[in-house]
Amino acid sequence: MLLGATFFDLLPESVDAGRSQGWDVRVIFLILVLGFLGFYVAERVLILHACPEGDCSNEAHRHFGRMGAIGLIAHSTLDGAAIGAATLVSWREGLVVALAIIAHDMSDGLNTMMLVTHGEKARRTDFVFLAMDAIAPVVGAVLALVFLPSPKWLAVFLAVASGFFLYTATSDLLPEAHRRSPSPSVTILTITGVVFMAVAVGLTRLDYASLHQLVRSVF
């Protein structure tokens, strides 16, 4: 799901925001790579300090996962801001945007818990992050009534978040999943997660007028 969120949601949104500022697409991808490398260095340093003698425990990954959960919470806050901004146009616009965000944010709670627990039994403090992720869209909607983030900073944030999601999925979660279970079901479920995110994001961007015209031309 993190891979799907990266390539079907965060990165396209970052590119769109960057283009609105006249940026070259290469700038967005450069920020993505810097975000990827930044989180890579952060994890290496964290693990080095957590286990200097090479006997690493899962605790270092939990701390790093909490950093990622904070990124997800920030993303949920931006989603809430989108709802607030749409509501300023009309309550109908706000309702449509809210339904769209609910469609592609259903996995946020799962991703948050997966990051903070690293697949281990959840602690009481881990549920604090889940509660924060649930409250974040409401906070974002309220903040949108006061001020909105500029497209420039939105593009940077989403590109950095894309780098983190990509790093977490490819360097942490997927290798750990295959280490714990070499079953082909892991591969199947990985593909299923990507497809789910693609469909969910696609539904939020569906042009119903074009779809209606296509159906009429076919039938």
Coordinates of N, CA, C and O in Angstrom, one line a residue, residues 80-165:
G80 N -7.1 16.6 5.5 CA -8.1 17.3 6.2 C -8.2 18.8 5.7 O -9.3 19.4 5.5
A81 N -7.0 19.3 5.4 CA -7.0 20.7 4.9 C -7.7 20.8 3.5 O -8.3 21.8 3.2
A82 N -7.5 19.7 2.7 CA -8.2 19.7 1.4 C -9.7 19.7 1.6 O -10.4 20.4 0.8
I83 N -10.2 19.0 2.6 CA -11.6 19.0 2.9 C -12.1 20.4 3.3 O -13.1 20.9 2.8
G84 N -11.3 21.0 4.2 CA -11.6 22.3 4.6 C -11.7 23.3 3.5 O -12.6 24.2 3.4
A85 N -10.6 23.2 2.6 CA -10.6 24.2 1.5 C -11.8 24.0 0.5 O -12.3 25.0 0.0
A86 N -12.1 22.7 0.3 CA -13.3 22.4 -0.6 C -14.6 22.9 0.0 O -15.5 23.4 -0.7
T87 N -14.7 22.8 1.4 CA -15.9 23.3 2.1 C -16.0 24.8 1.9 O -17.2 25.3 1.9
L88 N -14.9 25.5 1.8 CA -15.0 27.0 1.7 C -15.6 27.3 0.3 O -16.2 28.4 0.2
V89 N -15.5 26.4 -0.7 CA -16.2 26.6 -2.0 C -17.7 26.4 -1.8 O -18.5 27.2 -2.2
S90 N -18.0 25.2 -1.3 CA -19.4 24.9 -1.0 C -19.5 23.6 -0.2 O -18.5 22.8 -0.2
W91 N -20.6 23.3 0.5 CA -20.7 22.1 1.3 C -20.7 20.9 0.4 O -20.2 19.8 0.8
R92 N -21.2 21.0 -0.8 CA -21.2 19.9 -1.8 C -19.8 19.5 -2.2 O -19.4 18.3 -2.2
E93 N -19.0 20.5 -2.5 CA -17.6 20.3 -2.8 C -16.9 19.6 -1.6 O -16.1 18.6 -1.8
G94 N -17.1 20.1 -0.5 CA -16.5 19.5 0.7 C -16.9 18.0 0.9 O -16.0 17.2 1.3
L95 N -18.2 17.7 0.7 CA -18.6 16.3 0.8 C -18.0 15.4 -0.2 O -17.5 14.3 0.2
V96 N -17.8 15.9 -1.4 CA -17.2 15.0 -2.5 C -15.8 14.8 -2.1 O -15.3 13.6 -2.2
V97 N -15.0 15.8 -1.7 CA -13.6 15.7 -1.4 C -13.5 14.8 -0.2 O -12.5 13.9 -0.1
A98 N -14.3 14.9 0.8 CA -14.3 14.1 2.0 C -14.5 12.6 1.6 O -13.7 11.7 2.1
L99 N -15.4 12.3 0.8 CA -15.6 10.9 0.4 C -14.4 10.4 -0.4 O -14.0 9.2 -0.3
A100 N -13.8 11.2 -1.3 CA -12.7 10.8 -2.0 C -11.5 10.5 -1.1 O -10.8 9.5 -1.3
I101 N -11.3 11.3 -0.1 CA -10.2 11.1 0.8 C -10.4 9.9 1.7 O -9.5 9.1 1.9
I102 N -11.6 9.7 2.1 CA -11.9 8.4 2.9 C -11.6 7.2 2.0 O -11.1 6.2 2.5
A103 N -11.9 7.3 0.7 CA -11.7 6.1 -0.1 C -10.2 5.7 -0.2 O -9.9 4.5 -0.2
H104 N -9.3 6.7 -0.3 CA -7.9 6.4 -0.4 C -7.1 6.5 0.9 O -5.9 6.2 0.9
D105 N -7.8 6.8 2.0 CA -7.1 6.9 3.3 C -7.4 5.8 4.2 O -7.0 5.8 5.4
M106 N -8.2 4.8 3.7 CA -8.6 3.7 4.6 C -7.4 2.9 5.1 O -7.4 2.3 6.2
S107 N -6.3 3.0 4.3 CA -5.1 2.2 4.7 C -4.2 2.9 5.7 O -3.3 2.3 6.2
D108 N -4.5 4.2 5.9 CA -3.6 5.0 6.8 C -3.4 4.4 8.2 O -2.4 4.4 8.8
G109 N -4.6 4.0 8.8 CA -4.5 3.4 10.1 C -3.7 2.1 10.1 O -2.8 1.9 11.0
L110 N -3.9 1.3 9.1 CA -3.1 0.1 9.0 C -1.6 0.4 8.8 O -0.7 -0.2 9.5
N111 N -1.3 1.3 8.0 CA 0.1 1.7 7.7 C 0.7 2.3 9.0 O 1.9 2.0 9.3
T112 N 0.0 3.1 9.7 CA 0.5 3.7 10.9 C 0.9 2.7 11.9 O 2.0 2.7 12.5
M113 N 0.0 1.7 12.2 CA 0.3 0.7 13.2 C 1.4 -0.2 12.7 O 2.2 -0.7 13.5
M114 N 1.5 -0.5 11.4 CA 2.5 -1.3 10.9 C 3.9 -0.7 11.1 O 4.9 -1.3 11.4
L115 N 3.9 0.6 10.9 CA 5.2 1.4 11.1 C 5.7 1.4 12.5 O 6.8 1.2 12.8
V116 N 4.7 1.7 13.4 CA 5.1 1.9 14.8 C 5.4 0.6 15.5 O 6.2 0.5 16.5
T117 N 4.7 -0.5 15.1 CA 5.0 -1.8 15.8 C 6.0 -2.6 15.1 O 6.5 -3.6 15.7
H118 N 6.2 -2.4 13.8 CA 7.2 -3.2 13.0 C 6.8 -4.7 13.0 O 7.6 -5.6 13.0
G119 N 5.4 -4.9 13.0 CA 4.9 -6.3 13.0 C 4.9 -7.0 14.3 O 4.5 -8.1 14.4
E120 N 5.3 -6.3 15.4 CA 5.3 -6.9 16.7 C 4.0 -6.5 17.4 O 3.2 -5.8 16.9
K121 N 3.8 -7.1 18.6 CA 2.6 -6.8 19.3 C 2.5 -5.4 19.7 O 3.5 -4.8 20.2
A122 N 1.4 -4.7 19.5 CA 1.2 -3.3 19.7 C 1.3 -3.0 21.2 O 0.8 -3.7 22.0
R123 N 2.0 -1.9 21.5 CA 2.1 -1.4 22.9 C 1.0 -0.4 23.1 O 0.4 0.1 22.1
R124 N 0.8 0.0 24.4 CA -0.3 1.0 24.6 C 0.1 2.3 24.0 O -0.8 3.0 23.4
T125 N 1.3 2.7 24.0 CA 1.7 4.0 23.4 C 1.6 4.0 21.9 O 1.4 5.0 21.3
D126 N 1.6 2.8 21.3 CA 1.5 2.8 19.8 C 0.1 3.2 19.4 O 0.0 3.8 18.3
F127 N -0.9 3.0 20.2 CA -2.3 3.4 19.9 C -2.4 4.9 19.9 O -3.4 5.5 19.3
V128 N -1.5 5.6 20.6 CA -1.5 7.1 20.5 C -1.3 7.6 19.1 O -2.0 8.5 18.7
F129 N -0.4 7.0 18.4 CA -0.2 7.4 17.0 C -1.4 7.1 16.1 O -1.7 7.9 15.2
L130 N -2.1 6.0 16.4 CA -3.3 5.7 15.7 C -4.4 6.7 15.9 O -5.1 7.2 15.0
A131 N -4.5 7.1 17.2 CA -5.5 8.2 17.5 C -5.2 9.5 16.9 O -6.0 10.2 16.4
M132 N -3.9 9.8 16.9 CA -3.4 11.1 16.3 C -3.7 11.1 14.8 O -4.1 12.1 14.2
D133 N -3.5 9.9 14.1 CA -3.8 9.8 12.7 C -5.3 10.0 12.4 O -5.7 10.5 11.4
A134 N -6.1 9.5 13.3 CA -7.6 9.6 13.2 C -8.0 11.1 13.3 O -8.9 11.5 12.7
I135 N -7.4 11.8 14.3 CA -7.8 13.2 14.6 C -7.2 14.1 13.5 O -7.7 15.2 13.3
A136 N -6.1 13.8 12.9 CA -5.3 14.7 12.0 C -6.2 15.3 10.9 O -6.1 16.5 10.7
P137 N -7.1 14.6 10.2 CA -7.9 15.2 9.2 C -8.8 16.3 9.7 O -9.0 17.3 9.1
V138 N -9.3 16.1 10.9 CA -10.1 17.1 11.6 C -9.3 18.4 11.9 O -9.8 19.5 11.6
V139 N -8.1 18.2 12.4 CA -7.2 19.3 12.7 C -6.9 20.0 11.4 O -6.9 21.3 11.3
G140 N -6.6 19.3 10.3 CA -6.3 19.9 9.0 C -7.4 20.7 8.5 O -7.2 21.8 7.9
A141 N -8.6 20.2 8.6 CA -9.8 20.9 8.1 C -10.0 22.2 8.8 O -10.3 23.3 8.2
V142 N -9.7 22.2 10.1 CA -9.9 23.5 10.9 C -8.8 24.4 10.5 O -9.0 25.6 10.4
L143 N -7.5 23.9 10.4 CA -6.4 24.8 10.0 C -6.7 25.5 8.6 O -6.2 26.6 8.4
A144 N -7.3 24.7 7.7 CA -7.6 25.2 6.4 C -8.5 26.4 6.4 O -8.5 27.3 5.5
L145 N -9.3 26.5 7.4 CA -10.2 27.7 7.6 C -9.4 28.9 8.0 O -9.9 30.1 7.9
V146 N -8.2 28.7 8.5 CA -7.3 29.8 8.9 C -6.3 30.2 7.8 O -6.2 31.3 7.4
F147 N -5.6 29.2 7.3 CA -4.6 29.4 6.3 C -4.4 28.1 5.5 O -4.6 27.0 6.0
L148 N -3.9 28.2 4.3 CA -3.6 27.1 3.5 C -2.1 27.0 3.1 O -1.5 28.1 2.9
P149 N -1.5 25.8 3.0 CA -0.1 25.7 2.6 C 0.1 26.2 1.2 O -0.7 25.9 0.3
S150 N 1.2 26.8 0.9 CA 1.5 27.3 -0.4 C 1.8 26.0 -1.3 O 2.3 25.0 -0.8
P151 N 1.5 26.1 -2.6 CA 1.9 25.0 -3.5 C 3.4 24.6 -3.4 O 3.7 23.4 -3.6
K152 N 4.2 25.6 -3.2 CA 5.7 25.3 -3.2 C 6.0 24.4 -2.1 O 6.7 23.4 -2.3
W153 N 5.6 24.7 -0.9 CA 5.9 23.8 0.3 C 5.1 22.5 0.2 O 5.6 21.5 0.7
L154 N 4.0 22.5 -0.4 CA 3.2 21.3 -0.5 C 4.0 20.3 -1.4 O 4.0 19.1 -1.2
A155 N 4.5 20.9 -2.5 CA 5.3 20.0 -3.5 C 6.5 19.4 -2.8 O 6.8 18.2 -2.9
V156 N 7.2 20.2 -2.0 CA 8.4 19.7 -1.3 C 8.0 18.6 -0.3 O 8.6 17.6 -0.2
F157 N 7.0 18.9 0.5 CA 6.6 17.9 1.6 C 6.2 16.6 0.9 O 6.6 15.5 1.4
L158 N 5.3 16.7 -0.1 CA 4.9 15.4 -0.7 C 6.0 14.6 -1.4 O 6.0 13.4 -1.4
A159 N 7.0 15.4 -2.0 CA 8.1 14.7 -2.6 C 9.0 14.0 -1.5 O 9.4 12.8 -1.7
V160 N 9.2 14.7 -0.4 CA 10.0 14.1 0.7 C 9.2 12.9 1.3 O 9.8 11.8 1.6
A161 N 7.9 13.0 1.5 CA 7.1 11.9 1.9 C 7.1 10.7 1.0 O 7.2 9.6 1.4
S162 N 7.2 11.0 -0.3 CA 7.3 9.9 -1.3 C 8.6 9.2 -1.1 O 8.6 7.9 -1.2
G163 N 9.7 9.9 -0.9 CA 11.0 9.3 -0.7 C 10.9 8.4 0.5 O 11.5 7.3 0.5
F164 N 10.3 8.9 1.6 CA 10.2 8.0 2.8 C 9.4 6.8 2.6 O 9.8 5.7 3.0
F165 N 8.2 6.9 2.0 CA 7.3 5.8 1.7 C 8.1 4.7 0.9 O 8.0 3.5 1.2

